[in-house]
Short mmCIF file of C-alpha atoms and ligand atoms in Angstrom, two decimals:
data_model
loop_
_atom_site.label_atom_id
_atom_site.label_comp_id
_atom_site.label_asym_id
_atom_site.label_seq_id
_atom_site.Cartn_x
_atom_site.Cartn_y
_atom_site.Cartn_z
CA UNK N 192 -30.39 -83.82 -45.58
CA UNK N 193 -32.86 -81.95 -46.97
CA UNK N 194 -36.26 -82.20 -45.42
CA UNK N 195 -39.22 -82.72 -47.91
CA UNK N 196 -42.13 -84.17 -45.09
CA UNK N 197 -44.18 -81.56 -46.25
CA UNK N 198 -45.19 -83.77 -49.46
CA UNK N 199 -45.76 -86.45 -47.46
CA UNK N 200 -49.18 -87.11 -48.78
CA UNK N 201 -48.73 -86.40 -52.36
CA UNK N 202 -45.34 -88.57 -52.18
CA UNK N 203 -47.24 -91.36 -50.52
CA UNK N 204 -49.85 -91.55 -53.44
CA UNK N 205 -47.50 -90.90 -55.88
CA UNK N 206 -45.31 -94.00 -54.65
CA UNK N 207 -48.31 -96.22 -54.12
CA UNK N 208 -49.50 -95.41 -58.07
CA UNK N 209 -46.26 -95.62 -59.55
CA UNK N 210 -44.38 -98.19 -57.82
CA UNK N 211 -46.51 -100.82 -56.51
CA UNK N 212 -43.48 -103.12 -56.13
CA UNK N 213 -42.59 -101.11 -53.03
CA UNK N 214 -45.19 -102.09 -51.35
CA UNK N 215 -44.90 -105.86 -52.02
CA UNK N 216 -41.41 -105.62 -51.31
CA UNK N 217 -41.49 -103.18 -48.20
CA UNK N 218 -44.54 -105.51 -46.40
CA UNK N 219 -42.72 -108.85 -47.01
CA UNK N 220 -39.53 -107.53 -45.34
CA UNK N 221 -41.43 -105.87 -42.47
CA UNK N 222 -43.43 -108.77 -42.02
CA UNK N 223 -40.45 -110.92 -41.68
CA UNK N 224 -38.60 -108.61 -39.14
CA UNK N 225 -41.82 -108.37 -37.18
CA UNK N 226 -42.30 -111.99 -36.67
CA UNK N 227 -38.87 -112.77 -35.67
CA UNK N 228 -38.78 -109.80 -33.17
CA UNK N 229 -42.02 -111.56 -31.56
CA UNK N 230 -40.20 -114.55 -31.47
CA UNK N 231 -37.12 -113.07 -29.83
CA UNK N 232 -39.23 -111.24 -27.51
CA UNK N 233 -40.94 -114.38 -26.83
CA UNK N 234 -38.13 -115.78 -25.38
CA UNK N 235 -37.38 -113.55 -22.92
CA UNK N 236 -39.40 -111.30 -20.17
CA UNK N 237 -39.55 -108.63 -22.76
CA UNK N 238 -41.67 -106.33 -20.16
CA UNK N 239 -38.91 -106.37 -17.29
CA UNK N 240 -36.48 -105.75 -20.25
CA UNK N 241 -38.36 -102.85 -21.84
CA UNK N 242 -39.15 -101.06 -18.66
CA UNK N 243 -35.79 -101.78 -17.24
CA UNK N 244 -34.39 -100.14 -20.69
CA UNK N 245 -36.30 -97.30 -20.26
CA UNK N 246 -35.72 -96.21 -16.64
CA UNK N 247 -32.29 -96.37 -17.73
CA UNK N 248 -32.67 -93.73 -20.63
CA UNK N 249 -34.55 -91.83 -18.33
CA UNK N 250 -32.70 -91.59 -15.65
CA UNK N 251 -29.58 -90.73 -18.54
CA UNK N 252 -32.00 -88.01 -19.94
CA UNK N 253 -32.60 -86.38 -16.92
CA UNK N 254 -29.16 -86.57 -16.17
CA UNK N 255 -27.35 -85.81 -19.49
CA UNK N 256 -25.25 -82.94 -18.49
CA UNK N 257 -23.63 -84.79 -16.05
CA UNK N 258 -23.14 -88.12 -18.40
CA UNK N 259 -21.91 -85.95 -21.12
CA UNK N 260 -19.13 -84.30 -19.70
CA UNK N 261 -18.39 -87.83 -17.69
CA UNK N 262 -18.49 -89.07 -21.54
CA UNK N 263 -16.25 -86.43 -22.92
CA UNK N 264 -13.46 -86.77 -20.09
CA UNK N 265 -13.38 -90.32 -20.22
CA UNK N 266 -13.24 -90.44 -24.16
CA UNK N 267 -10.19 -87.48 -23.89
CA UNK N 268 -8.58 -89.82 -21.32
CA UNK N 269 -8.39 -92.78 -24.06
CA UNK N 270 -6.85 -90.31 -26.77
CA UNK N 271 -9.95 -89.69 -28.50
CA UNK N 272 -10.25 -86.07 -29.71
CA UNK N 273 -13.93 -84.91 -28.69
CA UNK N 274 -15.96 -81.66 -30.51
CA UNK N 275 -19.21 -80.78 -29.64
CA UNK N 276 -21.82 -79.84 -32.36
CA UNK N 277 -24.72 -77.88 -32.12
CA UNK N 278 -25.18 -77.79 -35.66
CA UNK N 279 -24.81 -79.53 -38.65
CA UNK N 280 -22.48 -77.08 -39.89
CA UNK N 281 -20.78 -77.42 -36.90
CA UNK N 282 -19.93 -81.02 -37.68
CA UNK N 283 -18.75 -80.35 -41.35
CA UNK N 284 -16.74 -77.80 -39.72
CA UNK N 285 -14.86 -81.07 -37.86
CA UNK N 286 -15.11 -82.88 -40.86
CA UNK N 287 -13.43 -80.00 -43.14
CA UNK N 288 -10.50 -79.98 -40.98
CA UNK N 289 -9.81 -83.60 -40.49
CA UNK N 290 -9.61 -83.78 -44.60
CA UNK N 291 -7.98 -81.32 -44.99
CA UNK N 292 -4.97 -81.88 -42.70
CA UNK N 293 -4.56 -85.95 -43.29
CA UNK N 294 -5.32 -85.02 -47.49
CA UNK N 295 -8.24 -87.47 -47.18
CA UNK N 296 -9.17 -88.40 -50.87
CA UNK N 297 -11.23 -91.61 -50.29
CA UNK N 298 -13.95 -92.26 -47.45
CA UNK N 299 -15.38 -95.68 -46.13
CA UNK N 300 -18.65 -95.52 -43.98
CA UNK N 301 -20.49 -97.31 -41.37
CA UNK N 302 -24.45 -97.07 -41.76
CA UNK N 303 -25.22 -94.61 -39.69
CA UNK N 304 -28.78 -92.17 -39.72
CA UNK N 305 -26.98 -89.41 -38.03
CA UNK N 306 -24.55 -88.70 -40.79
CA UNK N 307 -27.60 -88.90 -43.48
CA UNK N 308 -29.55 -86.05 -40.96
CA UNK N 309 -25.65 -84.02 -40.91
CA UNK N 310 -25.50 -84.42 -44.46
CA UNK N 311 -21.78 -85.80 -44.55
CA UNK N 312 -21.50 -87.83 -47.74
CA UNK N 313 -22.69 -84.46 -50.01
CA UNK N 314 -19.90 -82.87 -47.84
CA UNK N 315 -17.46 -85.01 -48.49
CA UNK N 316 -17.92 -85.06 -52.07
CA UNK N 317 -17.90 -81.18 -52.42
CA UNK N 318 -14.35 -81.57 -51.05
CA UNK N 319 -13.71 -83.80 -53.69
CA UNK N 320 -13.22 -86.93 -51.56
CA UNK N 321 -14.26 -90.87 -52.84
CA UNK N 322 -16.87 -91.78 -50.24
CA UNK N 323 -18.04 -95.00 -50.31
CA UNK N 324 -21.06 -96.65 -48.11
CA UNK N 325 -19.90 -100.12 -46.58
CA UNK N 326 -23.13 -101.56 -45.15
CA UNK N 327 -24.78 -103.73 -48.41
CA UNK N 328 -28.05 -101.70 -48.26
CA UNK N 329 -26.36 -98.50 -47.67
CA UNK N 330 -24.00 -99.10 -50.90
CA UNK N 331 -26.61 -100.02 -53.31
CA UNK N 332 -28.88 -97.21 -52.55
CA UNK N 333 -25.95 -94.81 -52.73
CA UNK N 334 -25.06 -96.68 -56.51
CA UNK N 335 -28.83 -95.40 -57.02
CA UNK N 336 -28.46 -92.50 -55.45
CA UNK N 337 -31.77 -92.59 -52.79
CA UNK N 338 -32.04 -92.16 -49.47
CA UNK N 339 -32.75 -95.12 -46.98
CA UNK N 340 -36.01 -96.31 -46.85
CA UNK N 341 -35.69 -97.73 -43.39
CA UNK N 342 -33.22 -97.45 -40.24
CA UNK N 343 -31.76 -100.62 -40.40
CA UNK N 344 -32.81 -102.13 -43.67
CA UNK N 345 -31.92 -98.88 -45.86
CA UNK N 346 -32.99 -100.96 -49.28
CA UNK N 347 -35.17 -102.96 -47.77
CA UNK N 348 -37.75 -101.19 -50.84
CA UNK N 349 -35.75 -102.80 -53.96
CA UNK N 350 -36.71 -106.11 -55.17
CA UNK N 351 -34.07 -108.40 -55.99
CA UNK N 352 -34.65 -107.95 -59.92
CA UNK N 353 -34.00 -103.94 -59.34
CA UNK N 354 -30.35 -104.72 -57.83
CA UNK N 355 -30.07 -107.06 -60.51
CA UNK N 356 -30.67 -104.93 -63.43
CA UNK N 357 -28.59 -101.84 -61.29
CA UNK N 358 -25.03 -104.04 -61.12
CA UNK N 359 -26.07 -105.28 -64.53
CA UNK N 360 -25.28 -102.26 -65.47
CA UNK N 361 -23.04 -101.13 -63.19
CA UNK N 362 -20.81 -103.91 -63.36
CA UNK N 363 -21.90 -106.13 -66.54
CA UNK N 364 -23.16 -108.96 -63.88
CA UNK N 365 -25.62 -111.56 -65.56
CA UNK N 366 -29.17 -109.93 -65.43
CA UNK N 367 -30.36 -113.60 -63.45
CA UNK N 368 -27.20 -113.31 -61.31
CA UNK N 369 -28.07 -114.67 -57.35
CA UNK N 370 -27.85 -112.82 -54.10
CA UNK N 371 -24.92 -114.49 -53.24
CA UNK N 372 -22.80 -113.20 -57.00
CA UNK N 373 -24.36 -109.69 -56.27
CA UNK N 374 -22.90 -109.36 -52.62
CA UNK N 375 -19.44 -111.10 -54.14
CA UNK N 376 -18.97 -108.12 -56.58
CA UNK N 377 -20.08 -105.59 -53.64
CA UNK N 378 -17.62 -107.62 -51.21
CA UNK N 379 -14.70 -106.80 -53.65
CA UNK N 380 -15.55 -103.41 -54.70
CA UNK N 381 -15.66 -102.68 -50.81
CA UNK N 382 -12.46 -104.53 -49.80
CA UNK N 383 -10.60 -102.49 -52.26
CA UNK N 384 -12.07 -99.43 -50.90
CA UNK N 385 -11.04 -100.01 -46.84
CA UNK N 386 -7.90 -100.94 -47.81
CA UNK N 387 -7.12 -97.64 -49.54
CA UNK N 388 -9.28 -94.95 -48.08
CA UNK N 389 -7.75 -92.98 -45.24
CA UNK N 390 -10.68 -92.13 -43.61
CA UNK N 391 -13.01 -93.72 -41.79
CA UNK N 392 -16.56 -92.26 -40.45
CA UNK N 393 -19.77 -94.39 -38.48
CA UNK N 394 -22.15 -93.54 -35.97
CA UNK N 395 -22.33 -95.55 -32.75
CA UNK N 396 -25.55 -97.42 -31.18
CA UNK N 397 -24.33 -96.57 -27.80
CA UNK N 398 -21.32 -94.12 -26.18
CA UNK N 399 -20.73 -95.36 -22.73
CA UNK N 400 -20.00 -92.68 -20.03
CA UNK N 401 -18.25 -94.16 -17.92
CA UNK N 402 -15.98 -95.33 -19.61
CA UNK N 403 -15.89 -93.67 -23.10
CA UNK N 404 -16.42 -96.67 -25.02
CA UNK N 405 -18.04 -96.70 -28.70
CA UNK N 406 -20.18 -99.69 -29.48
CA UNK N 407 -21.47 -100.71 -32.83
CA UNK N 408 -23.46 -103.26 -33.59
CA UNK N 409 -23.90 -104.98 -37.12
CA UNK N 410 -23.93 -107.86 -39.06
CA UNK N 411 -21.59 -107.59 -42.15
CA UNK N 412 -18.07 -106.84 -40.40
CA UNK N 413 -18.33 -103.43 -42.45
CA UNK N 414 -18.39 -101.53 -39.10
CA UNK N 415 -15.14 -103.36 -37.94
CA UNK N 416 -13.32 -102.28 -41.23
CA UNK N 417 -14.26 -98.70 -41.63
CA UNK N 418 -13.52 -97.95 -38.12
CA UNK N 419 -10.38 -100.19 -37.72
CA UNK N 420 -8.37 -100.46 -41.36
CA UNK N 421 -8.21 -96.11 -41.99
CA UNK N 422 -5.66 -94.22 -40.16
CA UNK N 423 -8.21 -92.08 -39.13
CA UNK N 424 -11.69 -92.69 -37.39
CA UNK N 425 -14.57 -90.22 -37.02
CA UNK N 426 -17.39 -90.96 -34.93
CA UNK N 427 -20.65 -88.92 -34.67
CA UNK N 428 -22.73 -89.47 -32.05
CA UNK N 429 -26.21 -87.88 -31.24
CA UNK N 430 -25.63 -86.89 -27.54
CA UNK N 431 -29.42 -89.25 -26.47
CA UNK N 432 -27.07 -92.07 -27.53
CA UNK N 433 -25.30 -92.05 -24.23
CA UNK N 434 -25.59 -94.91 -21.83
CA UNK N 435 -24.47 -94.55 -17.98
CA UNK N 436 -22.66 -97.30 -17.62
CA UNK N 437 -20.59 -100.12 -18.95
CA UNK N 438 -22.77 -103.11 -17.85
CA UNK N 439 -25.82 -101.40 -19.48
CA UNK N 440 -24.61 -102.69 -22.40
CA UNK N 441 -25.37 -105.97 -21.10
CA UNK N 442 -29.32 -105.13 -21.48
CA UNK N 443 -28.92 -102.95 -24.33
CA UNK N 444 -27.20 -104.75 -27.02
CA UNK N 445 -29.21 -107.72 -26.84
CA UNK N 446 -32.88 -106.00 -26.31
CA UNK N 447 -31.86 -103.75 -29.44
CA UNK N 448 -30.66 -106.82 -31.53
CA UNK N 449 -34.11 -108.50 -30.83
CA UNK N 450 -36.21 -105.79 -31.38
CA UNK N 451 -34.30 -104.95 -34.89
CA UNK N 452 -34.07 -108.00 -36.62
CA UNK N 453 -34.91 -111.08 -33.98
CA UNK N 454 -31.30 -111.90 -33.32
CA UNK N 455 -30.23 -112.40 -29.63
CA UNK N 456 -26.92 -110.49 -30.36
CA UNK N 457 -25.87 -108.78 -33.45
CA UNK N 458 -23.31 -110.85 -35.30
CA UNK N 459 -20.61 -108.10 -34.51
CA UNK N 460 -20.44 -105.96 -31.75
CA UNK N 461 -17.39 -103.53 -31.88
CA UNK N 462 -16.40 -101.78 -28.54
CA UNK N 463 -14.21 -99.24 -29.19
CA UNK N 464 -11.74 -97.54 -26.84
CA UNK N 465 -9.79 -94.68 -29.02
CA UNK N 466 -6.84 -94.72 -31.08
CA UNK N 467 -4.48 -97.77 -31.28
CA UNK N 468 -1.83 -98.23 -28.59
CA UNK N 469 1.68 -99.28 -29.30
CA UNK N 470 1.68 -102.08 -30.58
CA UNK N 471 -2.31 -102.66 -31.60
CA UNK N 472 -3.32 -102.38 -34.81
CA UNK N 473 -6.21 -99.58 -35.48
CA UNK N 474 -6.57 -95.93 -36.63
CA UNK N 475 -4.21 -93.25 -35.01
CA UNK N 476 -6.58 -90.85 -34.48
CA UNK N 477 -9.91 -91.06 -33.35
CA UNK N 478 -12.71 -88.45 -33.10
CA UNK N 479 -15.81 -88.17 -31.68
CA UNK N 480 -18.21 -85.85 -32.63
CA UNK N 481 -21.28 -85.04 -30.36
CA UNK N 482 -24.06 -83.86 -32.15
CA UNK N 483 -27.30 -82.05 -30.87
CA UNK N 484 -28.94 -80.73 -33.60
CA UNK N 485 -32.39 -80.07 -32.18
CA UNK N 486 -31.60 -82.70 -29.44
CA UNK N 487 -31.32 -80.13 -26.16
CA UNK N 488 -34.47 -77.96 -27.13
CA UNK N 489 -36.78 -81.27 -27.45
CA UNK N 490 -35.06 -83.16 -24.22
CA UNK N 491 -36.90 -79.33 -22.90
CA UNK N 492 -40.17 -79.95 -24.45
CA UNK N 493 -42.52 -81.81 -21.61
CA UNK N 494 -44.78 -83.42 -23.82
CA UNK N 495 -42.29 -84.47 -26.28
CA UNK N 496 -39.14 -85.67 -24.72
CA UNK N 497 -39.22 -89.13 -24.28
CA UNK N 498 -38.74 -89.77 -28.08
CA UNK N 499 -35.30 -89.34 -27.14
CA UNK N 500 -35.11 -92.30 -25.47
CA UNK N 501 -34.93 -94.03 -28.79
CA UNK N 502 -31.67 -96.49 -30.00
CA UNK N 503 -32.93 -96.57 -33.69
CA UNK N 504 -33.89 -100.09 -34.28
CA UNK N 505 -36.45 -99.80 -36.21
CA UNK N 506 -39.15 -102.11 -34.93
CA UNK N 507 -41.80 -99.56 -34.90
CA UNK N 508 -41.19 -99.39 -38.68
CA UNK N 509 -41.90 -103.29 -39.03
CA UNK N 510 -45.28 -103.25 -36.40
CA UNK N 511 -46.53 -99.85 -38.88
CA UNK N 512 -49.27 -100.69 -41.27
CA UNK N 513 -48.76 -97.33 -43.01
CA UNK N 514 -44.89 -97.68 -43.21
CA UNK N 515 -45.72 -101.17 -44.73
CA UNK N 516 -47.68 -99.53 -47.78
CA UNK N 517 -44.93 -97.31 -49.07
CA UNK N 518 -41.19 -97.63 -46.99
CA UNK N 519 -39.60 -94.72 -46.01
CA UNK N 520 -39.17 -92.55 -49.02
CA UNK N 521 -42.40 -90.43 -49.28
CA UNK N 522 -42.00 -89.63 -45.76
CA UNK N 523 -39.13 -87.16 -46.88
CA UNK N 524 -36.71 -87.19 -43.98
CA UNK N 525 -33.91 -89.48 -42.27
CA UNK N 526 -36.59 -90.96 -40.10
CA UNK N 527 -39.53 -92.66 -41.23
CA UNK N 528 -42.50 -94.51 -39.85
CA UNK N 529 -43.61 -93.94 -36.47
CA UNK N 530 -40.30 -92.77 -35.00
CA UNK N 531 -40.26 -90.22 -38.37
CA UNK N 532 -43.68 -88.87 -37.35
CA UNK N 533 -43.14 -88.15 -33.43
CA UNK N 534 -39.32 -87.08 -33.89
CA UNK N 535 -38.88 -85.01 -37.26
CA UNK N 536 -41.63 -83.12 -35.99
CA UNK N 537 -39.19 -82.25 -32.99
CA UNK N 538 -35.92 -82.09 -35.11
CA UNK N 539 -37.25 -80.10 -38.10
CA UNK N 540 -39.80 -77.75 -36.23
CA UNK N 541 -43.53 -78.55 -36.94
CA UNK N 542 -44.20 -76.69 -39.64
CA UNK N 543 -41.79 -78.60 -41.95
CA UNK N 544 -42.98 -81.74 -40.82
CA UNK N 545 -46.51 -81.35 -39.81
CA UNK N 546 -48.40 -84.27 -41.86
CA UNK N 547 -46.22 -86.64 -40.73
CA UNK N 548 -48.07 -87.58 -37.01
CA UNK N 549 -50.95 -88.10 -39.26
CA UNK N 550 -49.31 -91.27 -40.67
CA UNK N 551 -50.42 -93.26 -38.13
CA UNK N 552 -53.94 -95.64 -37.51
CA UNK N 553 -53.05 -94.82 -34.01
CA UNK N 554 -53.36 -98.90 -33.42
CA UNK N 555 -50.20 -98.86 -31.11
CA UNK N 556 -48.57 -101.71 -32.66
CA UNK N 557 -45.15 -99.08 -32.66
CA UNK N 558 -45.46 -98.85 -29.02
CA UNK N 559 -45.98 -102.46 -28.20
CA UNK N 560 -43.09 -103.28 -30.63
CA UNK N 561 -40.24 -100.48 -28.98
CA UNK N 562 -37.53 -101.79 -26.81
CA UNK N 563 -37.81 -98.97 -24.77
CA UNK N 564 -41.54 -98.05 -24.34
CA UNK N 565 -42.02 -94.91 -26.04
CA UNK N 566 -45.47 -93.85 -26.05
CA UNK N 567 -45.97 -93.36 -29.59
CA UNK N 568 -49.12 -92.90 -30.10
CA UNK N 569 -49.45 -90.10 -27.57
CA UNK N 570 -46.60 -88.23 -29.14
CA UNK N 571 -48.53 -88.44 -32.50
CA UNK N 572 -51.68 -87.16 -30.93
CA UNK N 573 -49.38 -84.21 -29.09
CA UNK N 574 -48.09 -82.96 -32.58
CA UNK N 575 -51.18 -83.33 -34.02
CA UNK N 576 -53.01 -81.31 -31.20
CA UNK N 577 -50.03 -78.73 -31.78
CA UNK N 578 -50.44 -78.88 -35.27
CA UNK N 579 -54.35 -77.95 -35.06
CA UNK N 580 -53.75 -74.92 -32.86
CA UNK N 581 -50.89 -73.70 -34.69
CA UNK N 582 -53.30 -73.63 -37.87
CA UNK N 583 -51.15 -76.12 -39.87
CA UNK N 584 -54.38 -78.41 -40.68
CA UNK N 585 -55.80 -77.89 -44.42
CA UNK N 586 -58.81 -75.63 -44.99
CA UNK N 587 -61.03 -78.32 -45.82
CA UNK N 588 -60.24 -80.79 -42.85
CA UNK N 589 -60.59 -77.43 -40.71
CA UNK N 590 -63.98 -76.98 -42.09
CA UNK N 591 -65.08 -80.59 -41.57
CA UNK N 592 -64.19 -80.82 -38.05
CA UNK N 593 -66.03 -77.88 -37.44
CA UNK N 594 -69.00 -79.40 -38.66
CA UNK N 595 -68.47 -82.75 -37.35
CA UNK N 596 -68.36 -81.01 -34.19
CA UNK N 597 -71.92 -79.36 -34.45
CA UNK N 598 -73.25 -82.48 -35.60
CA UNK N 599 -71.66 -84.38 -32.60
CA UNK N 600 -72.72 -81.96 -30.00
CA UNK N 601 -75.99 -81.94 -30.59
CA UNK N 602 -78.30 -85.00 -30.51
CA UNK N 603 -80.84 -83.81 -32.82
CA UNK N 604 -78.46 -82.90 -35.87
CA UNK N 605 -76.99 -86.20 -34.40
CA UNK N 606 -80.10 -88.40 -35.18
CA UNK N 607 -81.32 -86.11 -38.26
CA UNK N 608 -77.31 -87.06 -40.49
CA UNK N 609 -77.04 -90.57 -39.14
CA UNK N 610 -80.80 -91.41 -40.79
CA UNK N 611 -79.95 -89.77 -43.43
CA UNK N 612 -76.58 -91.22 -44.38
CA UNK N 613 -77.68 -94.56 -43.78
CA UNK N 614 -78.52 -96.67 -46.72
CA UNK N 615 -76.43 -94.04 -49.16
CA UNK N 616 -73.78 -95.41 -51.51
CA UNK N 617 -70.39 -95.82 -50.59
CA UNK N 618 -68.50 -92.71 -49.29
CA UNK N 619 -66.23 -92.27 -52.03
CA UNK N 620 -68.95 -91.77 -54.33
CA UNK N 621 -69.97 -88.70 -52.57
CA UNK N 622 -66.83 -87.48 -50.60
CA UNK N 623 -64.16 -87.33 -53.25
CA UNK N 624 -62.25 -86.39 -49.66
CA UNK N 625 -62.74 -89.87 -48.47
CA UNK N 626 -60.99 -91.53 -51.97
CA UNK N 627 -57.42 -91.65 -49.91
CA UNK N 628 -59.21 -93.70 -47.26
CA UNK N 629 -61.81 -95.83 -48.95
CA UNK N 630 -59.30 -96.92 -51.86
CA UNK N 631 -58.34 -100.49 -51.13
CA UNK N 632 -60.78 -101.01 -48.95
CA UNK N 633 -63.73 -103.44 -49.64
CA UNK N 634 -67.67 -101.72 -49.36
CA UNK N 635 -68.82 -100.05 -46.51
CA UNK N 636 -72.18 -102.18 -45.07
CA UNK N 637 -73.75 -99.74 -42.32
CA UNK N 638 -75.78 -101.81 -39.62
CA UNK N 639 -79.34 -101.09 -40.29
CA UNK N 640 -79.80 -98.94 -37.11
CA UNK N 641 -77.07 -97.01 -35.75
CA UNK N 642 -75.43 -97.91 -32.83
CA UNK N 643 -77.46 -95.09 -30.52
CA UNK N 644 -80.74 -96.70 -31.44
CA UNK N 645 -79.17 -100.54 -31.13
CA UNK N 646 -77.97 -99.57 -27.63
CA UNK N 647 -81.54 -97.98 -26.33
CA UNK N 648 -83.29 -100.84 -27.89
CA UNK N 649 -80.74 -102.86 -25.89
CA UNK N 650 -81.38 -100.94 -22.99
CA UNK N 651 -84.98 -101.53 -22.88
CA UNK N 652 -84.77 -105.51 -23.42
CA UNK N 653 -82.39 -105.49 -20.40
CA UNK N 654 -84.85 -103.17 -17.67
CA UNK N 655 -87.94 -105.26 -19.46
CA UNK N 656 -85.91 -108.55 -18.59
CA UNK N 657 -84.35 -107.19 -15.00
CA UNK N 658 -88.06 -105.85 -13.92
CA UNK N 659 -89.52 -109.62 -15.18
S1 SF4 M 241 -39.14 -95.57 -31.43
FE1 SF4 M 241 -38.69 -97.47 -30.35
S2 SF4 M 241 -39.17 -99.06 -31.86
FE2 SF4 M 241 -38.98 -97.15 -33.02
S3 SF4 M 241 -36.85 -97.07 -33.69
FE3 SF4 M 241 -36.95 -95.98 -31.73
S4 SF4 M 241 -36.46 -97.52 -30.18
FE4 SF4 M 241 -36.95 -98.63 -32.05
#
C-alpha cells in the first residue's frame, strides 16, 4: 500500500469538514468496543493476563531466530511449503508463481492487515485474477474501493444508510433494506465466490512454533472457507506473529478476543495444520509466507522494539480520543490510531510518517487498553524526540518552542508573558496556530492569578499557619 501519513493533518481536517458522519459513526462503534473490552477485562485478572502475554512475546522476540526456523521446520514437516520475504516484492514474487502454475483466475480472502501493507489484492488484479474480500467489512469497503479504517472493524466509518445506498446500487436492494437483507445479498455473492475460486489467501493471528500450526480467529466463518474450500491456501504471516508454544494459545486467543471486541473467544477459531491428508477434506497445497518487511531492523531498534509485541486487535484504536474523531483513513497507512503512530513510523522510516506520533493526547488510555502492555505513549514521545532532532518538525512549531523555551527558562520573561496574557481573548483570536486545537472546544477561563503566584500565596498561608 501506498503510504500517504505525510498528509496526516490536512487529511484529518479535511475528513472532519467534509464528512462529519465519520465521526458520529467512528465514536459510536469505538465506544461500544471499548466498553465491552472493560467488561471482558473485568472479568478476569486482566493484569496477570497482560503481563503474562507480554513476557511471552518477549521472551519470543528475543528469541526469534531460534522460533523461526523451529516454525519453518515444523510447518515443512506438515507439507506446508514455507518462503521467506524480506520484501514486499518478495511476496508477490510467491504470489506470481502460485497463479501462475494452478491458472488461478478467481481469489477469496481472509481479512488480513498484512496483505493490505504487501499490497496483494492490486497484485492480483494486475494478473488479471477475480479477488474477492470475504470478511463483511472488508467486502464492502473493497465494493467502495477504500482502505480499512480500523484493524478489526475495516468499515466500522460507514453508516448504515451509506451501505444502503452502495448495494442499492450495486445490487438494486431497497434503499430502506435492513442489516440483516444487506449481509443476505453479501452472504450469496460470497458463497458463490468460495465455491469457485481456486485460491485462497489470509493472514494468521498467531503461527505456533512448535508445532507449525496457523490460527485464525474470526467471527463470520469467512476465514474457515477461504482457507478450507480452494485447492490452494496461501498464508502470510509477519514473522512477530510467532508464538512459542502450543498451549500459549490458551492465553492468547482469549486475551486477544477480549481486548478486540469483548468476546471471551472469537466465534471461530481455525487451527490449521497444512494441506489435507488422505482422506480430509481441505486445500492441497498450502503456503506460508513469512514476511519481514521492516520487521528485523525495528526488533534492532532499542527504543522502539517492543511495538512488535503487538497481535493487532485493535483496542488501542477504541481507548484513542483522536482515532475516535476521524477513523483510520486520514492517517494514510495500514495502521491507524495509536499502533499507526508508534509502528508506521518504524515500518515506513520516519520521514514518511513523521506527524503521525503527534496524534496522540498522550492520556495513555492505548496503553491501559493493550493486551500486551506496550508502552505507547513512550514510543510516541521516542519518535517524536527523533523526529525533532532529525529536523522533521515545521518551521513555525520550531520557532515556537524556541521561544517557549526562553520564556520558560527564565522567571522574569516567565512572570512578564503570564501577566500579560492573562485576561486576553481567547487564543484563537490571536494565534490563528491554535485554531486546530481550540476548535470544538468551549472558552478558555484563565484563573485570575497564575498558578506560580496561587502556589506562593499558598505557601505563605501554610508557614503563617505552621509558625501560629
Ligand atoms: S498496540 Fe496493543 S492494543 Fe493496539 S492493536 Fe496492538 S496489541 Fe492491540
Amino acid at each position: 500500500m501506498q503510504a500517504k501519513a505525510k498528509r496526516y493533518p490536512e487529511e484529518a481536517a479535511r475528513l472532519l469538514k467534509e464528512k462529519p458522519q465519520v465521526r458520529t459513526a467512528v465514536t459510536g462503534a469505538t465506544l461500544h468496543f471499548e466498553r465491552n473490552r472493560l467488561k471482558a477485562y473485568g472479568e478476569i485478572d486482566a493484569e496477570a493476563w497482560r503481563e503474562r502475554a507480554k513476557a511471552v512475546k518477549n521472551h519470543l522476540l528475543t528469541h526469534l531466530d531460534h522460533y523461526l526456523e523451529l516454525a519453518e521446520k515444523r510447518l515443512r514437516e506438515n507439507g506446508v511449503q514455507v518462503h521467506w520475504a524480506e520484501t514486499p516484492e518478495d511476496a508477490h514474487r510467491v504470489l506470481r508463481e502460485v497463479v501462475a502454475r494452478h491458472g488461478v483466475r478467481r481469489a477469496v480472502k481472509a481479512k488480513s492487515m498484512l496483505t493490505e501493507e504487501l499490497g496483494v489484492n492490486p497484485l492480483l488484479e494486475s494478473l488479471g485474477v477475480e479477488v474477492y474480500e470475504t470478511d463483511l467489512g472488508e467486502y464492502l469497503i473493497q465494493l467502495l474501493g477504500e482502505p480499512p479504517s480500523h484493524i478489526v472493524g475495516p468499515a466500522i466509518h460507514l453508516p448504515l444508510e451509506e451501505i444502503q445506498r452502495l448495494f442499492h446500487q450495486r445490487f438494486g436492494t431497497p434503499l430502506e433494506a435492513s442489516p440483516e437483507e444487506l449481509a443476505q445479498v453479501a452472504r450469496r455473492v460470497l458463497r458463490e465466490a468460495f465455491l469457485t475460486a481456486e485460491l485462497g489467501i489470509s493472514g494468521a493471528n498467531f503461527l505456533v512454533a512448535e508445532t507449525g500450526t496457523l490460527a485464525l480467529m474470526e467471527n463470520e466463518g469467512n476465514i474457515r472457507l477461504s482457507t478450507s474450500l480452494p485447492r490452494v491456501h496461501v498464508a502470510f504471516v509477519g514473522l512477530e506473529k510467532l508464538l512459542p508454544r502450543f498451549q500459549d494459545l490458551g492465553l492468547f486467543l482469549p486475551l486477544t478476543a477480549r481486548a478486540a471486541t469483548g468476546q471471551r473467544l472469537s466465534t471461530f477459531v481455525s487451527l490449521l495444520q497444512g494441506p489435507a491428508r488422505p482422506g480430509e477434506e481441505g486445500p492441497e497445497e498450502v503456503h506460508v509466507v513469512l514476511v519481514d518487511h521492516g520487521r528485523t531492523a525495528l526488533l534492532h531498534d532499542p527504543e522502539a522494539w517492543e511495538v512488535l509485541r503487538c497481535v493487532r486487535c485493535g483496542a488501542c484504536l477504541n481507548a484513542c480520543p483522536v482515532y475516535r474523531q476521524t477513523g483510520g483513513h486520514p492517517y494514510g497507512y495500514v495502521y491507524s490510531g495509536p499502533i499507526g503512530a508508534v509502528l508506521d513510523p518504524g515500518l515506513l522510516g520516519l520521514e514518511e510518517a513523521h506527524p503521525l506520533p503527534f496524534a496522540s493526547t498522550l492520556c495513555g488510555a492505548c496503553q491501559e487498553a493493550c493486551p500486551v502492555k506496550i508502552p505507547i505513549p513512550k514510543l510516541l514521545l521516542t519518535w517524536r524526540h527523533r523526529a525533532a532532532e532529525e529536523g522533521l518538525s515545521p518551521a513555525w512549531e520550531k520557532a515556537a518552542m524556541g521561544a517557549f523555551l526562553k520564556v520558560m527558562a527564565s522567571p522574569t520573561l516567565y512572570r512578564l508573558f503570564s501577566r500579560a496574557l492573562r485576561g486576553l481573548p481567547l487564543p484563537q483570536d490571536l494565534l490563528p496556530l491554535l485554531r486546530a486545537w481550540t476548535q470544538g472546544r468551549g472558552p478558555l477561563k484563565p484563573s485570575p492569578k497564575p498558578f506560580h503566584e496561587l502556589w506562593q500565596t499558598l505557601k505563605e498561608a501554610k508557614e503563617e499557619g505552621d509558625g501560629g
